[in-house]
XYZ file of C-alpha atoms in Angstrom:
373
model
C -0.046 -0.035 -0.208
C 1.191 3.365 -0.767
C 1.434 6.464 1.220
C -1.612 8.382 1.922
C -2.603 10.822 -0.728
C -1.928 13.679 1.263
C 1.804 12.379 1.964
C 2.332 11.477 -1.825
C 0.890 14.988 -2.916
C 3.513 16.888 -0.652
C 6.205 14.260 -1.538
C 5.700 14.785 -5.279
C 5.878 18.381 -5.076
C 9.110 18.401 -3.015
C 10.497 15.949 -5.836
C 9.971 18.130 -8.703
C 11.535 20.937 -7.020
C 14.646 18.989 -6.040
C 14.949 17.790 -9.597
C 15.175 21.410 -10.954
C 17.587 22.037 -8.013
C 19.734 19.310 -9.305
C 19.662 20.200 -12.917
C 20.712 23.651 -12.252
C 23.382 22.625 -9.536
C 25.145 20.417 -12.502
C 24.458 22.854 -15.173
C 26.227 25.587 -13.539
C 28.635 23.868 -11.359
C 29.847 21.085 -13.575
C 33.506 19.041 -13.053
C 36.347 21.502 -13.255
C 34.532 24.900 -12.598
C 36.124 26.559 -9.318
C 32.727 27.388 -7.738
C 32.006 23.449 -7.829
C 35.346 22.485 -6.466
C 34.994 24.909 -3.398
C 31.921 22.734 -2.668
C 33.575 19.363 -3.278
C 33.680 18.711 0.417
C 31.222 18.896 3.489
C 31.008 17.636 6.978
C 29.509 14.306 7.176
C 27.485 15.121 10.174
C 27.164 18.726 11.238
C 25.532 20.068 14.459
C 22.154 21.653 15.374
C 22.837 24.870 16.058
C 21.396 27.907 17.982
C 22.850 31.187 16.929
C 22.299 34.839 16.678
C 21.721 36.058 13.042
C 24.863 35.731 10.983
C 27.050 33.994 13.646
C 27.628 30.322 14.133
C 27.661 28.640 17.581
C 27.443 24.859 17.533
C 27.474 21.858 20.236
C 28.893 18.910 17.690
C 27.301 15.491 17.681
C 30.768 14.343 16.238
C 34.025 15.728 15.411
C 34.675 13.507 12.462
C 34.648 15.369 9.523
C 35.135 13.298 6.094
C 34.612 14.014 2.422
C 31.573 13.415 0.750
C 30.551 13.553 -2.850
C 29.619 16.778 -4.488
C 25.775 17.427 -3.668
C 23.577 20.526 -3.679
C 22.414 21.422 -0.194
C 18.855 22.325 0.263
C 17.559 24.101 3.455
C 14.087 23.974 4.456
C 12.850 27.082 6.400
C 10.765 25.733 9.300
C 8.482 27.389 11.695
C 7.354 24.461 13.220
C 3.940 24.805 11.866
C 1.811 22.272 9.435
C 2.874 23.479 6.508
C 6.732 23.819 7.215
C 6.873 20.616 8.959
C 5.060 18.814 6.160
C 7.918 20.328 4.053
C 10.538 19.143 6.147
C 9.334 15.619 6.205
C 8.914 15.458 2.335
C 12.401 16.913 1.928
C 14.213 14.187 4.271
C 12.345 11.654 2.541
C 12.733 12.662 -1.115
C 16.474 13.775 -0.350
C 17.410 10.321 0.968
C 16.489 9.025 -2.627
C 18.371 11.778 -4.763
C 21.943 13.131 -4.842
C 20.682 15.900 -2.306
C 21.845 17.008 1.176
C 18.889 18.221 3.256
C 19.164 20.510 6.201
C 17.010 22.985 8.148
C 16.805 26.380 9.475
C 14.095 27.775 11.950
C 13.977 31.532 12.770
C 13.314 32.795 16.283
C 11.943 36.051 16.072
C 11.806 36.839 19.789
C 8.361 38.168 19.431
C 6.790 35.709 22.230
C 7.216 34.168 25.440
C 9.150 30.968 25.075
C 10.307 31.283 21.411
C 13.617 30.254 22.155
C 12.382 26.917 23.476
C 10.070 26.509 20.574
C 13.020 27.019 18.065
C 15.189 24.476 20.086
C 12.165 21.780 19.761
C 12.239 22.537 16.267
C 15.755 22.132 15.815
C 15.576 18.622 17.746
C 12.520 17.641 15.584
C 14.554 18.289 12.417
C 17.357 16.593 13.473
C 15.500 13.461 14.294
C 14.454 13.369 10.441
C 18.300 13.316 9.696
C 18.389 16.582 8.213
C 21.923 18.198 8.518
C 22.770 20.765 9.290
C 20.021 22.065 11.450
C 20.335 25.383 12.966
C 18.125 27.900 14.833
C 18.667 31.623 14.241
C 17.692 34.290 16.495
C 16.797 37.804 15.271
C 15.926 41.198 16.219
C 12.402 42.470 14.585
C 12.319 46.087 14.028
C 9.302 48.172 13.291
C 9.831 49.745 9.747
C 6.670 48.830 7.618
C 4.859 47.367 10.585
C 5.163 44.308 12.656
C 4.425 41.872 9.852
C 6.688 43.247 7.210
C 9.323 43.832 9.683
C 9.159 40.403 10.957
C 9.330 39.210 7.346
C 12.490 41.239 6.431
C 14.217 40.221 9.717
C 13.541 36.486 8.746
C 14.697 36.606 5.253
C 17.749 38.232 6.139
C 18.304 35.521 8.220
C 17.678 32.895 6.000
C 19.912 34.818 3.115
C 22.667 34.531 5.672
C 22.334 31.168 6.687
C 21.939 30.015 2.996
C 25.285 31.987 2.330
C 26.940 30.531 5.381
C 26.086 26.761 4.422
C 26.391 27.208 0.754
C 23.039 26.233 0.026
C 21.893 25.979 -3.341
C 17.928 26.466 -2.455
C 15.730 27.136 0.596
C 12.185 25.537 0.441
C 9.582 27.668 1.882
C 6.249 26.218 3.171
C 3.960 28.847 1.439
C 0.573 27.037 0.048
C -2.129 28.089 -2.167
C -4.202 29.462 0.451
C -1.193 31.750 1.381
C -0.918 32.716 -2.201
C -4.706 33.731 -2.303
C -4.536 35.820 0.660
C -1.372 37.554 -0.899
C -3.194 38.510 -3.834
C -6.204 39.867 -1.768
C -3.507 41.918 0.414
C -2.109 43.514 -2.983
C -5.643 44.198 -4.232
C -6.633 46.127 -1.214
C -3.492 48.022 -1.239
C -4.535 49.127 -4.742
C -1.092 47.530 -6.100
C -0.005 46.951 -9.492
C -0.181 43.606 -11.375
C 3.127 42.741 -10.087
C 1.504 42.628 -6.220
C -1.472 40.959 -7.798
C 0.974 38.244 -9.040
C 1.512 37.021 -5.647
C 4.705 35.044 -4.667
C 6.586 33.143 -7.178
C 7.511 29.560 -7.184
C 10.978 30.588 -7.144
C 12.409 34.113 -5.975
C 15.290 35.748 -4.469
C 19.292 35.496 -5.286
C 19.464 33.088 -8.519
C 16.176 31.649 -7.376
C 17.157 30.776 -4.036
C 13.824 30.473 -2.299
C 11.642 27.499 -3.719
C 8.022 27.135 -2.741
C 6.609 23.547 -3.682
C 3.404 23.786 -2.439
C 1.863 26.754 -4.104
C -0.368 24.346 -6.044
C -1.435 22.609 -2.663
C -4.088 23.862 0.270
C -3.167 24.134 3.565
C -5.292 21.278 4.765
C -3.201 19.003 2.673
C -0.133 19.679 4.407
C -1.700 19.530 7.700
C -3.260 16.086 6.642
C 0.257 14.882 5.858
C 1.460 15.793 9.456
C -1.460 14.156 11.091
C -1.232 10.730 9.281
C 2.520 10.595 9.952
C 2.172 11.704 13.561
C 4.228 14.985 13.214
C 3.714 17.039 15.956
C 3.145 20.735 14.835
C 2.959 23.984 16.375
C -0.051 26.607 15.755
C 1.500 30.123 16.054
C -0.922 32.136 17.977
C -0.051 35.122 15.882
C -1.659 33.263 12.928
C -5.343 33.859 14.774
C -4.589 37.015 16.141
C -6.998 39.931 14.836
C -4.357 42.597 15.336
C -2.458 41.199 12.378
C -4.058 42.225 8.886
C -3.010 38.484 7.071
C -4.911 36.783 10.137
C -8.242 39.003 9.809
C -8.116 37.827 6.360
C -7.624 34.330 6.672
C -10.123 33.936 9.336
C -12.906 36.559 8.627
C -12.093 37.901 5.096
C -11.830 34.637 2.695
C -14.638 33.140 4.515
C -16.856 36.044 4.029
C -15.636 35.941 0.446
C -16.427 32.145 0.101
C -19.941 32.595 1.618
C -20.720 35.209 -0.767
C -19.288 33.671 -4.097
C -19.105 29.913 -3.190
C -16.426 27.622 -3.055
C -13.413 27.999 -5.160
C -12.452 31.517 -4.165
C -8.855 30.568 -3.224
C -8.267 28.500 -6.191
C -9.308 31.079 -8.445
C -7.394 33.727 -6.841
C -4.319 31.403 -7.106
C -5.257 31.281 -10.948
C -5.176 34.957 -10.818
C -1.741 35.296 -9.536
C -0.254 33.007 -12.114
C -1.958 34.811 -14.930
C -0.834 38.190 -13.282
C 2.586 36.506 -13.038
C 2.694 35.940 -16.733
C 1.628 39.299 -17.839
C 3.880 41.031 -15.645
C 6.765 39.340 -16.774
C 5.856 39.948 -20.250
C 5.598 43.619 -19.338
C 9.004 43.659 -17.561
C 10.734 42.291 -20.502
C 9.194 44.695 -22.865
C 10.283 47.665 -20.344
C 13.755 46.211 -19.984
C 13.797 46.435 -23.867
C 12.279 49.951 -24.212
C 14.643 51.695 -21.637
C 17.598 50.989 -23.908
C 15.603 52.809 -26.551
C 14.526 55.880 -24.646
C 18.027 56.933 -23.664
C 20.136 59.498 -25.305
C 23.802 58.768 -25.948
C 24.763 60.221 -22.414
C 22.223 57.804 -20.705
C 19.719 60.319 -20.000
C 15.862 59.588 -20.479
C 14.177 61.122 -23.327
C 10.811 62.709 -22.391
C 9.483 62.576 -26.054
C 10.234 58.847 -26.247
C 8.817 57.819 -23.327
C 5.521 59.834 -24.113
C 5.035 57.083 -26.662
C 5.406 54.005 -24.785
C 2.226 52.527 -23.287
C 1.601 53.607 -19.756
C 2.329 50.132 -18.129
C 5.745 49.762 -19.954
C 6.763 53.570 -19.325
C 5.951 53.429 -15.580
C 8.225 50.225 -15.327
C 10.889 52.069 -17.208
C 10.709 54.966 -14.587
C 10.238 52.759 -11.715
C 13.457 50.951 -12.705
C 15.512 54.383 -13.059
C 14.461 55.550 -9.744
C 15.556 52.400 -8.003
C 18.847 52.587 -9.530
C 19.314 56.186 -8.594
C 18.804 55.002 -4.849
C 15.133 54.777 -4.120
C 14.244 51.886 -1.486
C 12.094 49.520 -3.634
C 9.788 48.530 -0.774
C 9.164 52.399 -0.024
C 8.377 53.252 -3.569
C 4.379 53.467 -4.230
C 2.302 53.927 -7.336
C 1.494 57.424 -6.229
C 5.146 58.415 -6.420
C 5.366 56.650 -9.849
C 2.431 58.949 -11.084
C 3.816 61.987 -9.906
C 7.056 60.955 -11.993
C 4.884 59.986 -14.853
C 2.928 63.436 -15.103
C 6.441 65.068 -15.851
C 6.224 63.040 -18.922
C 2.434 63.257 -19.801
C 1.139 66.346 -18.267
C 4.119 68.691 -18.262
C 3.314 72.127 -16.929
C 6.329 73.143 -15.772
C 6.356 71.414 -12.339
C 9.051 71.295 -9.864
C 10.948 68.481 -8.970
C 9.402 65.302 -7.295
C 10.873 64.458 -4.347
C 10.953 60.426 -3.922
C 12.062 58.319 -1.020
C 15.922 57.520 -0.674
C 16.475 61.433 -1.003
C 15.888 60.693 -4.812
C 14.680 63.668 -6.991
C 12.912 63.507 -10.579
C 13.070 66.907 -12.669
C 12.174 67.572 -16.406
C 15.131 69.230 -17.649
C 15.890 70.173 -21.487
C 13.489 67.501 -22.768
C 15.242 65.032 -20.490
C 13.893 63.473 -17.094
C 17.023 63.656 -14.816
C 16.346 61.101 -11.720
C 19.290 61.421 -9.187
C 20.074 61.724 -5.579
C 19.584 65.290 -3.746
């Protein structure tokens, strides 16, 4: 008898991602290449760790270090919740059948009493799955952008550092189709553009570091997989705290939509995300090509050439230029780009536009000059 359907589904999703990682690893790190040579050896056994972000402290399980064949390391980011524990179990199972090393990272945000103990428990559970290395990383969560955004920024910074420290080829994240639907609705509520409505990509980050195998699976599938495998899970109280926007959307907003519109809202939103992503990718490619054609021989943007571009393409060109000048991407909103766009389409002798990051945009001699003040 084969595994439970939920277990089979999560394993298949992870297997597909691991095959992609292996293909890319061997394509880019073939025999004789320096980058590959630097990863020819790795500890046969590494210790579970508990460290401050960016540091490494450990309690070795064994002092022996032996050479092992070259193989990509794939880490799972695990909070201890059902989604990430299901992901960790599938990674541990599939990695044993493939030429892949599997490890795990849990991030302690220090936002709840006992978070350190919870992180230590997750490390123990990951180590019991024979993931190696496993590590808990403590971070400090700031306040910029609100509590949810600040926690996310701290978490990804810690995961980036861990991936670099261990030389990981990929980091798996447990976002499900339900998370994707919530992300689309949050983007819609903010009045964001099509890129925001495209939700989370299956691969993102530096060189596609972050992989999301479960975007086509619902949250209940992951929870069921944990249940039938007797995998203990931790339910984060923040996920039901109405103080958090995503929590309200999850427990109030989406159920209300399903009551009004019928079942299938989550699936429809996930499809919308993929369609929006395809459109956004095409427009980004168009904008990158158009940008070369709208600059003069000195590299300045020519207003007349910008004017004839379709609005969606022109604003992408402007956004790229503003970010290149030093504006933080996360602080650049649609209203900023609308003001800059009016320097092209509604020129009435306006003054310079002040943008995040002390960036200034002004029209001068038929050129759009964007620079830090």
